[in-house]
């Protein structure tokens, strides 16, 4: 592979100005992240610690192998919702390594409304289980939850992907032979009682963990019986009488050690083999991404410059380098793992769509993971291109991406607009992981384009009635649309609703994609059922 030759002058005023503007955006993101992660002065956190209990992230740190990373998913879920009373949606999820095995960890945060579930909590829990299913990852459930947040019950109980989906997923994971371990570290009530009941092994902490279908208030209302939580479903009951739990733990630390001991007994899975290369740092400094990340989307960014600061040795074997240059495709290594990269370098034409489809099929047949780097305004529009068949050529690309069974990973480093989002493995196309940089934007189109379209529609409606749009009203409407798209296109709007798996620092992209590829190897890649079609 040849090293990419960077054409960026990192000492130029333009580069330095962009870096300065981006760092403002990055620092805002880090401050928002700090708000949800560090809450030591809040009363629920203080009470939790006084009970001798560890915080959710402290439990995870103790569970995973020392000096190994934890890839947290959607830490800003429910951000700016519910008056910010549900930081991280009250649940911590992510992938870590336990005794050398990648595992999916779901930990309730009892300091957030007693660990109860709102819509985003449900979505985050289900999304984590989806990651486990797709990558055949053992699961650890660190249970400390009061179940459904009752004021929101109508939004979280009855639908297909609501609370009941947890237990469906647990049953499916069990049928796949994927181990599941539950650690009951607090309340586990109502439907939530099925989490430990459906796990392979369950650990419960004495005088702290409780499991019951109906708690003491419900029991009294239904039967008149007065019983304490401990008498009804404490650790003694479930390890010596009911058999619902298998291991009795003295405290959080002891429970976590038991879980680690269980992982020592788990069978090592046969992994997908990739041809690995020695790990190299990029030749160019990854922090230069701060000066390259697009702030003004009207200014083009050569995606090769992004790739050069992300891949091993900044080396890239480009595919069809001279053809359809608005889509960059080629092979590289990220922390030793081979990867096929599809990166936007402008609008998608028929030629670039066909090129993308061809390359995706090459990666599929060669069993090479795919990385999509999104900075896309969409497909080209206009009479000439419609006559030329942009719809059918775009469909080829969408077909290839939808049917690619190798692991796909997506990073939105700029804009993600229109059908370009779909072709470039947006959320609807099931990438194993999808992350956004803090400068990224996502919506059906840009605000300026949307205001133009909607104002034109308004003017046409008025014209039919023999009226015209007053210039002041026109400008007011334009500003309202721009504001709406500015708010709803924000990465915070996206990540709050779990349209992605989190916002990340550009410098961490390389590490996160490598972790994603590593976890994906726990499930063998299927064989391609047809040959490569040259498009």
Coordinates of C-alpha atoms in Angstrom, one line a residue:
X1 CA 0.0 0.0 0.0
X2 CA 1.2 3.5 -0.7
X3 CA 1.3 6.3 1.9
X4 CA -1.2 9.0 1.2
X5 CA 0.5 12.2 0.3
X6 CA -1.1 15.0 2.4
X7 CA -1.6 18.3 0.6
X8 CA -2.8 20.2 3.7
X9 CA -0.7 23.0 5.0
X10 CA -1.2 22.6 8.8
X11 CA 0.4 26.0 9.3
X12 CA -2.0 27.9 7.1
X13 CA -4.4 30.4 8.6
X14 CA -7.4 28.5 7.2
X15 CA -6.3 25.3 8.9
X16 CA -5.6 27.0 12.2
X17 CA -9.0 28.9 12.1
X18 CA -10.8 25.6 11.4
X19 CA -9.0 23.9 14.3
X20 CA -9.9 26.7 16.6
X21 CA -13.6 26.6 15.7
X22 CA -13.6 22.8 15.9
X23 CA -12.0 22.8 19.4
X24 CA -14.9 25.0 20.6
X25 CA -17.3 22.4 19.4
X26 CA -15.3 19.6 20.9
X27 CA -14.9 21.3 24.3
X28 CA -18.7 21.8 24.4
X29 CA -19.2 18.1 23.8
X30 CA -16.7 17.2 26.6
X31 CA -18.5 19.5 29.0
X32 CA -21.8 17.9 28.2
X33 CA -20.3 14.5 28.7
X34 CA -18.8 15.5 32.0
X35 CA -22.3 16.6 33.2
X36 CA -23.8 13.2 32.8
X37 CA -20.8 11.2 34.1
X38 CA -19.7 13.2 37.1
X39 CA -22.6 13.8 39.5
X40 CA -20.9 13.3 42.9
X41 CA -22.7 16.3 44.5
X42 CA -26.2 15.0 43.7
X43 CA -28.3 13.7 46.6
X44 CA -29.2 10.3 45.0
X45 CA -25.5 9.7 44.3
X46 CA -24.6 10.5 47.9
X47 CA -27.3 8.3 49.3
X48 CA -26.3 5.4 47.0
X49 CA -22.7 5.6 48.2
X50 CA -23.8 5.8 51.9
X51 CA -25.4 2.4 51.4
X52 CA -22.0 1.0 50.5
X53 CA -22.9 0.5 46.9
X54 CA -20.7 1.3 43.9
X55 CA -21.8 3.6 41.1
X56 CA -22.7 1.9 37.7
X57 CA -19.5 3.0 36.0
X58 CA -17.4 2.0 39.0
X59 CA -19.0 -1.5 38.8
X60 CA -18.1 -1.8 35.2
X61 CA -14.5 -0.6 35.8
X62 CA -14.1 -3.3 38.4
X63 CA -15.7 -6.0 36.1
X64 CA -13.5 -5.5 33.1
X65 CA -9.9 -6.6 32.8
X66 CA -7.4 -4.0 34.3
X67 CA -6.0 -1.5 31.9
X68 CA -8.4 -2.4 29.1
X69 CA -10.9 0.1 27.5
X70 CA -14.6 0.2 27.9
X71 CA -16.4 1.3 24.7
X72 CA -19.5 3.0 26.2
X73 CA -22.5 3.3 23.9
X74 CA -24.8 6.4 23.8
X75 CA -23.6 8.1 27.0
X76 CA -25.7 11.2 26.0
X77 CA -29.0 9.3 25.5
X78 CA -32.0 11.4 26.7
X79 CA -29.8 14.5 26.6
X80 CA -31.9 17.7 26.9
X81 CA -35.0 15.6 27.5
X82 CA -37.1 15.2 30.7
X83 CA -35.4 18.4 32.0
X84 CA -32.2 16.4 32.0
X85 CA -33.4 14.3 34.9
X86 CA -32.4 11.0 33.1
X87 CA -28.6 11.4 32.5
X88 CA -27.4 8.7 30.1
X89 CA -31.1 7.6 30.1
X90 CA -30.4 6.0 33.5
X91 CA -28.4 3.0 32.1
X92 CA -24.8 2.4 31.1
X93 CA -24.2 0.1 28.2
X94 CA -21.1 -0.9 26.2
X95 CA -18.4 -3.4 25.3
X96 CA -15.5 -4.4 27.5
X97 CA -13.1 -7.3 28.0
X98 CA -13.6 -9.8 30.8
X99 CA -10.9 -12.5 31.2
X100 CA -9.8 -11.8 27.6
X101 CA -13.4 -12.2 26.2
X102 CA -15.3 -9.3 24.7
X103 CA -18.6 -8.9 26.5
X104 CA -21.7 -6.7 26.3
X105 CA -22.4 -5.0 29.6
X106 CA -25.7 -3.4 30.7
X107 CA -25.7 -1.6 34.1
X108 CA -28.7 0.1 35.6
X109 CA -28.0 3.4 37.3
X110 CA -30.1 3.4 40.5
X111 CA -29.1 7.0 41.2
X112 CA -31.3 8.1 38.2
X113 CA -35.0 7.8 39.3
X114 CA -34.2 4.4 41.0
X115 CA -32.9 3.0 37.7
X116 CA -36.4 3.1 36.2
X117 CA -37.0 3.0 32.4
X118 CA -38.2 5.7 30.1
X119 CA -38.5 5.3 26.3
X120 CA -34.8 6.1 25.7
X121 CA -33.7 3.7 28.5
X122 CA -35.7 0.9 26.8
X123 CA -34.2 1.8 23.4
X124 CA -30.7 1.8 24.8
X125 CA -31.1 -1.5 26.5
X126 CA -32.6 -3.1 23.4
X127 CA -29.9 -1.6 21.2
X128 CA -27.2 -3.1 23.5
X129 CA -28.8 -6.5 23.2
X130 CA -28.8 -6.1 19.4
X131 CA -25.1 -5.5 19.5
X132 CA -24.7 -8.7 21.5
X133 CA -26.8 -10.7 19.0
X134 CA -25.0 -9.3 15.9
X135 CA -21.6 -10.0 17.4
X136 CA -22.4 -13.1 19.5
X137 CA -21.1 -11.3 22.7
X138 CA -21.6 -12.8 26.2
X139 CA -23.9 -10.4 28.2
X140 CA -23.6 -9.2 31.8
X141 CA -26.7 -7.5 33.3
X142 CA -25.8 -5.4 36.4
X143 CA -29.4 -5.1 37.7
X144 CA -30.4 -2.2 40.0
X145 CA -33.7 -1.0 38.7
X146 CA -37.3 -0.3 39.8
X147 CA -38.6 -1.3 36.4
X148 CA -40.8 1.0 34.2
X149 CA -41.0 4.7 35.1
X150 CA -44.8 4.6 35.8
X151 CA -45.6 8.2 34.6
X152 CA -44.3 7.1 31.2
X153 CA -45.8 3.6 31.1
X154 CA -47.9 4.1 28.0
X155 CA -44.7 4.8 26.0
X156 CA -42.6 1.9 27.2
X157 CA -44.8 -1.2 27.9
X158 CA -46.8 -2.6 25.0
X159 CA -45.1 -2.0 21.7
X160 CA -42.8 -4.4 19.8
X161 CA -39.5 -2.9 21.0
X162 CA -40.7 -1.9 24.4
X163 CA -39.9 -3.4 27.8
X164 CA -40.9 -7.0 26.8
X165 CA -38.3 -7.0 24.1
X166 CA -35.6 -7.5 26.7
X167 CA -36.8 -11.0 27.5
X168 CA -37.4 -11.9 23.9
X169 CA -33.8 -11.0 23.2
X170 CA -32.6 -13.0 26.2
X171 CA -34.4 -16.0 24.9
X172 CA -32.9 -15.6 21.4
X173 CA -29.4 -15.1 22.8
X174 CA -29.8 -18.2 24.9
X175 CA -30.9 -20.2 21.8
X176 CA -27.8 -18.9 20.0
X177 CA -25.6 -20.3 22.8
X178 CA -24.6 -16.8 24.0
X179 CA -23.9 -16.8 27.7
X180 CA -25.8 -14.3 29.9
X181 CA -24.9 -13.5 33.5
X182 CA -27.0 -11.4 35.8
X183 CA -25.7 -9.6 38.9
X184 CA -28.6 -8.4 41.1
X185 CA -27.2 -5.5 43.0
X186 CA -30.4 -3.7 44.0
X187 CA -34.1 -3.8 43.1
X188 CA -35.3 -6.2 40.4
X189 CA -39.0 -6.0 40.3
X190 CA -42.1 -6.8 38.2
X191 CA -41.2 -7.7 34.6
X192 CA -37.6 -6.9 35.4
X193 CA -37.4 -10.1 37.5
X194 CA -37.2 -12.1 34.3
X195 CA -33.7 -10.6 33.6
X196 CA -32.0 -12.8 36.2
X197 CA -34.5 -15.6 35.8
X198 CA -33.7 -15.9 32.1
X199 CA -29.9 -15.6 32.5
X200 CA -27.6 -18.6 32.5
X201 CA -26.3 -17.8 36.0
X202 CA -27.4 -15.2 38.5
X203 CA -25.5 -13.6 41.4
X204 CA -27.4 -11.6 44.1
X205 CA -26.0 -9.3 46.8
X206 CA -27.1 -9.9 50.4
X207 CA -29.4 -7.3 52.0
X208 CA -29.1 -5.3 48.8
X209 CA -30.4 -7.3 45.9
X210 CA -34.1 -8.3 45.7
X211 CA -36.1 -10.1 43.0
X212 CA -39.9 -10.3 42.9
X213 CA -42.7 -10.2 40.4
X214 CA -44.7 -8.0 42.7
X215 CA -43.2 -5.8 45.5
X216 CA -44.5 -5.5 49.1
X217 CA -47.0 -2.8 48.3
X218 CA -48.6 -4.8 45.5
X219 CA -48.6 -8.0 47.6
X220 CA -50.4 -6.1 50.4
X221 CA -52.9 -4.6 47.9
X222 CA -53.6 -8.0 46.2
X223 CA -53.5 -10.4 49.2
X224 CA -53.4 -8.3 52.4
X225 CA -50.1 -10.0 53.3
X226 CA -47.5 -7.7 54.9
X227 CA -44.0 -8.6 54.0
X228 CA -40.6 -6.9 53.8
X229 CA -38.6 -6.8 50.6
X230 CA -35.9 -9.0 52.1
X231 CA -38.5 -11.6 53.3
X232 CA -40.2 -11.5 49.9
X233 CA -37.3 -11.8 47.6
X234 CA -33.9 -11.2 49.2
X235 CA -30.6 -13.0 48.6
X236 CA -31.3 -15.6 51.3
X237 CA -34.7 -16.4 49.8
X238 CA -33.4 -16.8 46.3
X239 CA -30.2 -18.7 47.0
X240 CA -31.6 -21.1 49.6
X241 CA -35.4 -21.4 49.0
X242 CA -36.5 -20.5 45.5
X243 CA -33.3 -21.3 43.5
X244 CA -33.9 -18.2 41.3
X245 CA -30.3 -17.1 42.1
X246 CA -27.2 -19.2 42.0
X247 CA -24.5 -17.3 43.9
X248 CA -24.7 -15.4 47.2
X249 CA -22.5 -12.3 47.3
X250 CA -21.5 -10.3 50.4
X251 CA -21.3 -6.9 48.5
X252 CA -20.8 -5.4 45.1
X253 CA -17.1 -6.2 44.9
X254 CA -17.7 -9.8 45.8
X255 CA -20.5 -10.2 43.3
X256 CA -18.3 -8.7 40.5
X257 CA -15.5 -11.2 41.4
X258 CA -17.9 -14.1 41.2
X259 CA -18.9 -12.9 37.7
X260 CA -15.3 -12.7 36.6
X261 CA -14.8 -16.3 38.0
X262 CA -17.8 -17.4 35.8
X263 CA -16.2 -15.9 32.7
X264 CA -13.1 -18.1 33.3
X265 CA -15.4 -21.1 32.8
X266 CA -17.0 -19.9 29.5
X267 CA -16.0 -21.7 26.4
X268 CA -13.8 -19.7 24.0
X269 CA -15.6 -19.1 20.8
X270 CA -14.1 -19.9 17.4
X271 CA -13.5 -16.5 15.8
X272 CA -13.5 -15.2 12.3
X273 CA -9.9 -15.1 11.1
X274 CA -8.5 -12.0 9.4
X275 CA -5.1 -11.5 8.0
X276 CA -3.6 -9.1 10.5
X277 CA -0.7 -6.7 10.0
X278 CA 1.7 -5.1 12.6
X279 CA 0.0 -2.2 14.3
X280 CA 1.4 1.2 13.2
X281 CA 0.5 4.7 14.2
X282 CA -0.7 6.9 11.3
X283 CA 2.2 8.8 9.6
X284 CA 0.3 12.0 10.1
X285 CA -0.7 13.3 13.5
X286 CA -4.4 12.3 14.3
X287 CA -4.9 15.6 16.1
X288 CA -4.7 17.3 12.7
X289 CA -8.2 16.0 12.3
X290 CA -9.3 18.9 14.4
X291 CA -8.2 21.3 11.6
X292 CA -9.8 19.1 8.9
X293 CA -13.2 18.3 10.4
X294 CA -15.7 20.3 8.4
X295 CA -17.3 23.3 10.3
X296 CA -18.5 25.1 7.2
X297 CA -20.1 22.4 5.0
X298 CA -19.9 24.6 2.0
X299 CA -16.1 24.1 2.0
X300 CA -15.0 20.7 0.5
X301 CA -12.8 18.3 2.5
X302 CA -10.7 15.7 0.7
X303 CA -11.6 12.6 2.6
X304 CA -8.2 11.1 1.8
X305 CA -6.8 13.6 4.3
X306 CA -9.2 12.2 6.9
X307 CA -8.2 8.6 6.1
X308 CA -4.5 9.5 6.2
X309 CA -4.8 10.4 9.9
X310 CA -6.8 7.4 10.8
X311 CA -5.2 4.3 9.2
X312 CA -2.0 2.4 9.9
X313 CA 1.1 4.2 8.5
X314 CA -1.3 6.5 6.6
X315 CA -1.2 3.9 3.8
X316 CA -4.1 3.3 1.5
X317 CA -4.6 1.1 -1.5
X318 CA -7.2 3.1 -3.5
X319 CA -9.7 1.3 -5.7
X320 CA -10.7 3.0 -9.0
X321 CA -8.7 6.1 -8.0
X322 CA -9.2 7.9 -11.3
X323 CA -12.9 7.0 -11.7
X324 CA -15.9 8.7 -10.1
X325 CA -13.7 10.8 -7.7
X326 CA -16.7 12.0 -5.5
X327 CA -16.5 8.6 -3.8
X328 CA -13.2 7.3 -2.4
X329 CA -12.9 3.6 -2.0
X330 CA -9.9 1.4 -1.0
X331 CA -8.2 -0.9 1.5
X332 CA -6.2 0.0 4.6
X333 CA -5.4 -1.4 8.0
X334 CA -6.6 0.1 11.4
X335 CA -4.6 -1.1 14.4
X336 CA -3.6 -4.2 12.3
X337 CA -7.1 -5.1 11.1
X338 CA -7.8 -5.0 7.4
X339 CA -10.7 -2.7 6.4
X340 CA -12.4 -1.5 3.2
X341 CA -13.1 2.2 3.3
X342 CA -15.9 4.0 1.5
X343 CA -15.7 7.8 2.0
X344 CA -17.6 10.7 0.5
X345 CA -15.7 13.2 -1.5
X346 CA -18.7 15.1 -2.9
X347 CA -22.2 14.4 -4.2
X348 CA -23.1 10.9 -5.4
X349 CA -23.3 10.5 -9.2
X350 CA -24.3 7.4 -11.2
X351 CA -20.6 6.6 -11.6
X352 CA -19.8 6.9 -8.0
X353 CA -22.8 4.8 -7.0
X354 CA -21.7 2.0 -9.3
X355 CA -18.2 2.3 -8.0
X356 CA -19.4 2.0 -4.4
X357 CA -21.5 -1.0 -5.2
X358 CA -18.6 -2.8 -6.9
X359 CA -16.3 -2.1 -4.0
X360 CA -18.7 -3.2 -1.3
X361 CA -19.2 -6.5 -3.2
X362 CA -15.4 -7.0 -3.3
X363 CA -15.2 -6.6 0.5
X364 CA -18.1 -9.0 0.9
X365 CA -16.5 -11.7 -1.1
X366 CA -13.1 -11.2 0.5
X367 CA -14.6 -11.0 4.0
X368 CA -13.2 -7.6 4.8
X369 CA -15.0 -5.3 7.3
X370 CA -16.3 -2.1 5.8
X371 CA -15.9 1.4 7.2
X372 CA -18.2 4.2 5.8
X373 CA -17.0 7.7 6.4
X374 CA -20.0 10.0 5.8
X375 CA -19.9 13.6 4.6
X376 CA -22.7 13.5 2.1
X377 CA -25.2 16.0 0.7
X378 CA -27.0 13.3 -1.1
X379 CA -27.4 12.0 -4.7
X380 CA -27.1 14.4 -7.7
X381 CA -30.4 16.0 -8.8
X382 CA -31.5 17.5 -12.1
X383 CA -33.0 16.6 -15.5
X384 CA -29.8 15.3 -17.0
X385 CA -29.1 12.9 -14.1
X386 CA -32.7 11.6 -13.9
X387 CA -32.5 10.9 -17.6
X388 CA -29.2 9.2 -17.1
X389 CA -30.7 6.8 -14.5
X390 CA -29.4 8.1 -11.2
X391 CA -32.3 6.3 -9.4
X392 CA -31.4 2.9 -10.7
X393 CA -27.6 3.4 -10.2
X394 CA -28.2 4.7 -6.7
X395 CA -30.4 1.6 -6.1
X396 CA -27.4 -0.6 -7.0
X397 CA -25.3 1.0 -4.2
X398 CA -28.2 0.7 -1.7
X399 CA -28.7 -2.9 -2.6
X400 CA -25.0 -3.8 -2.2
X401 CA -24.8 -2.0 1.2
X402 CA -28.1 -3.5 2.5
X403 CA -27.0 -7.1 1.6
X404 CA -23.3 -6.9 2.7
X405 CA -23.0 -9.4 5.5
X406 CA -19.5 -8.4 6.6
X407 CA -19.4 -6.1 9.6
X408 CA -20.1 -2.5 8.7
X409 CA -19.1 0.5 10.7
X410 CA -20.2 4.1 10.0
X411 CA -18.7 7.4 11.2
X412 CA -20.4 10.7 10.3
X413 CA -17.5 13.2 10.1
X414 CA -19.5 15.9 8.3
X415 CA -23.0 16.1 7.0
X416 CA -25.4 13.2 6.5
X417 CA -28.2 14.3 4.3
X418 CA -31.0 12.7 2.3
X419 CA -30.7 9.2 0.6
X420 CA -26.9 9.6 0.8
X421 CA -27.3 8.6 4.5
X422 CA -28.9 5.3 3.4
X423 CA -26.4 4.4 0.7
X424 CA -23.5 5.2 3.1
X425 CA -24.7 2.6 5.7
X426 CA -26.9 4.9 7.9
X427 CA -28.7 3.5 10.9
X428 CA -31.4 1.9 8.8
X429 CA -28.8 -0.3 7.1
X430 CA -27.6 -2.0 10.4
X431 CA -24.0 -1.0 10.7
X432 CA -22.5 -2.8 13.7
X433 CA -21.7 0.6 15.2
X434 CA -22.5 4.2 14.1
X435 CA -20.8 7.2 15.6
X436 CA -20.8 10.9 14.9
X437 CA -18.1 13.6 15.4
X438 CA -19.3 16.6 17.4
X439 CA -19.4 18.8 14.4
X440 CA -21.6 16.4 12.4
X441 CA -25.1 17.2 11.2
X442 CA -27.9 14.8 10.1
X443 CA -31.3 15.5 8.5
X444 CA -33.3 14.9 5.3
X445 CA -31.5 17.9 3.8
X446 CA -29.6 21.0 4.9
X447 CA -31.4 23.9 6.4
X448 CA -30.8 26.2 3.5
X449 CA -32.1 23.7 1.0
X450 CA -35.1 22.9 3.2
X451 CA -36.0 26.6 3.6
X452 CA -35.8 27.0 -0.2
X453 CA -38.0 24.1 -0.9
X454 CA -40.6 24.9 1.7
X455 CA -40.8 28.6 0.8
X456 CA -41.2 27.7 -2.9
X457 CA -44.1 25.3 -1.9
X458 CA -45.7 28.1 0.1
X459 CA -45.4 30.6 -2.7
X460 CA -46.9 28.1 -5.2
X461 CA -49.9 27.5 -2.8
X462 CA -50.5 31.3 -2.4
X463 CA -50.1 31.8 -6.2
X464 CA -53.0 29.4 -6.8
X465 CA -55.1 31.6 -4.6
X466 CA -54.0 34.7 -6.4
X467 CA -51.8 35.9 -3.5
X468 CA -48.1 36.5 -3.0
X469 CA -45.8 36.0 0.0
X470 CA -44.8 39.2 1.7
X471 CA -40.9 39.6 1.8
X472 CA -41.0 40.1 5.6
X473 CA -43.1 36.9 6.0
X474 CA -40.8 35.2 3.6
X475 CA -37.7 36.1 5.7
X476 CA -39.5 35.1 8.9
X477 CA -40.4 31.7 7.5
X478 CA -36.8 31.2 6.3
X479 CA -35.4 31.9 9.7
X480 CA -37.9 29.6 11.4
X481 CA -37.0 26.7 9.1
X482 CA -33.3 27.3 9.5
X483 CA -33.7 27.3 13.3
X484 CA -35.7 24.1 13.2
X485 CA -33.1 22.3 11.0
X486 CA -30.3 23.7 13.1
X487 CA -31.8 22.2 16.3
X488 CA -33.0 18.9 14.8
X489 CA -29.8 18.4 12.7
X490 CA -27.6 18.7 15.7
X491 CA -25.6 15.6 16.8
X492 CA -27.0 16.1 20.3
X493 CA -30.5 15.8 18.9
X494 CA -29.5 12.6 17.2
X495 CA -27.6 11.0 20.0
X496 CA -30.3 11.9 22.6
X497 CA -32.7 9.8 20.5
X498 CA -30.2 7.0 19.9
X499 CA -30.0 7.5 16.1
X500 CA -26.4 6.8 16.6
X501 CA -24.2 4.9 19.2
X502 CA -22.6 8.1 20.5
X503 CA -20.6 11.2 19.7
X504 CA -16.8 10.7 19.7
X505 CA -13.6 12.7 19.6
X506 CA -12.1 12.4 16.1
X507 CA -8.8 11.2 17.6
X508 CA -10.6 8.2 19.2
X509 CA -12.1 7.1 15.9
X510 CA -9.3 4.8 15.0
X511 CA -9.3 3.1 18.4
X512 CA -13.1 2.7 18.5
X513 CA -13.3 1.2 15.0
X514 CA -10.6 -1.3 15.9
X515 CA -12.5 -2.3 19.0
X516 CA -15.6 -2.7 16.9
X517 CA -13.8 -5.0 14.4
X518 CA -12.4 -7.0 17.3
X519 CA -15.8 -7.6 18.8
X520 CA -17.3 -8.5 15.4
X521 CA -14.9 -11.4 15.0
X522 CA -16.8 -13.4 17.7
X523 CA -19.3 -14.3 14.9
X524 CA -18.1 -15.9 11.7
X525 CA -18.7 -13.9 8.5
X526 CA -21.1 -15.7 6.1
X527 CA -20.1 -16.7 2.6
X528 CA -21.2 -14.5 -0.3
X529 CA -23.9 -16.4 -2.2
X530 CA -23.2 -14.8 -5.6
X531 CA -20.2 -13.5 -7.5
X532 CA -18.9 -9.9 -7.9
X533 CA -20.9 -8.0 -10.5
X534 CA -18.9 -5.3 -12.2
X535 CA -21.2 -2.3 -12.2

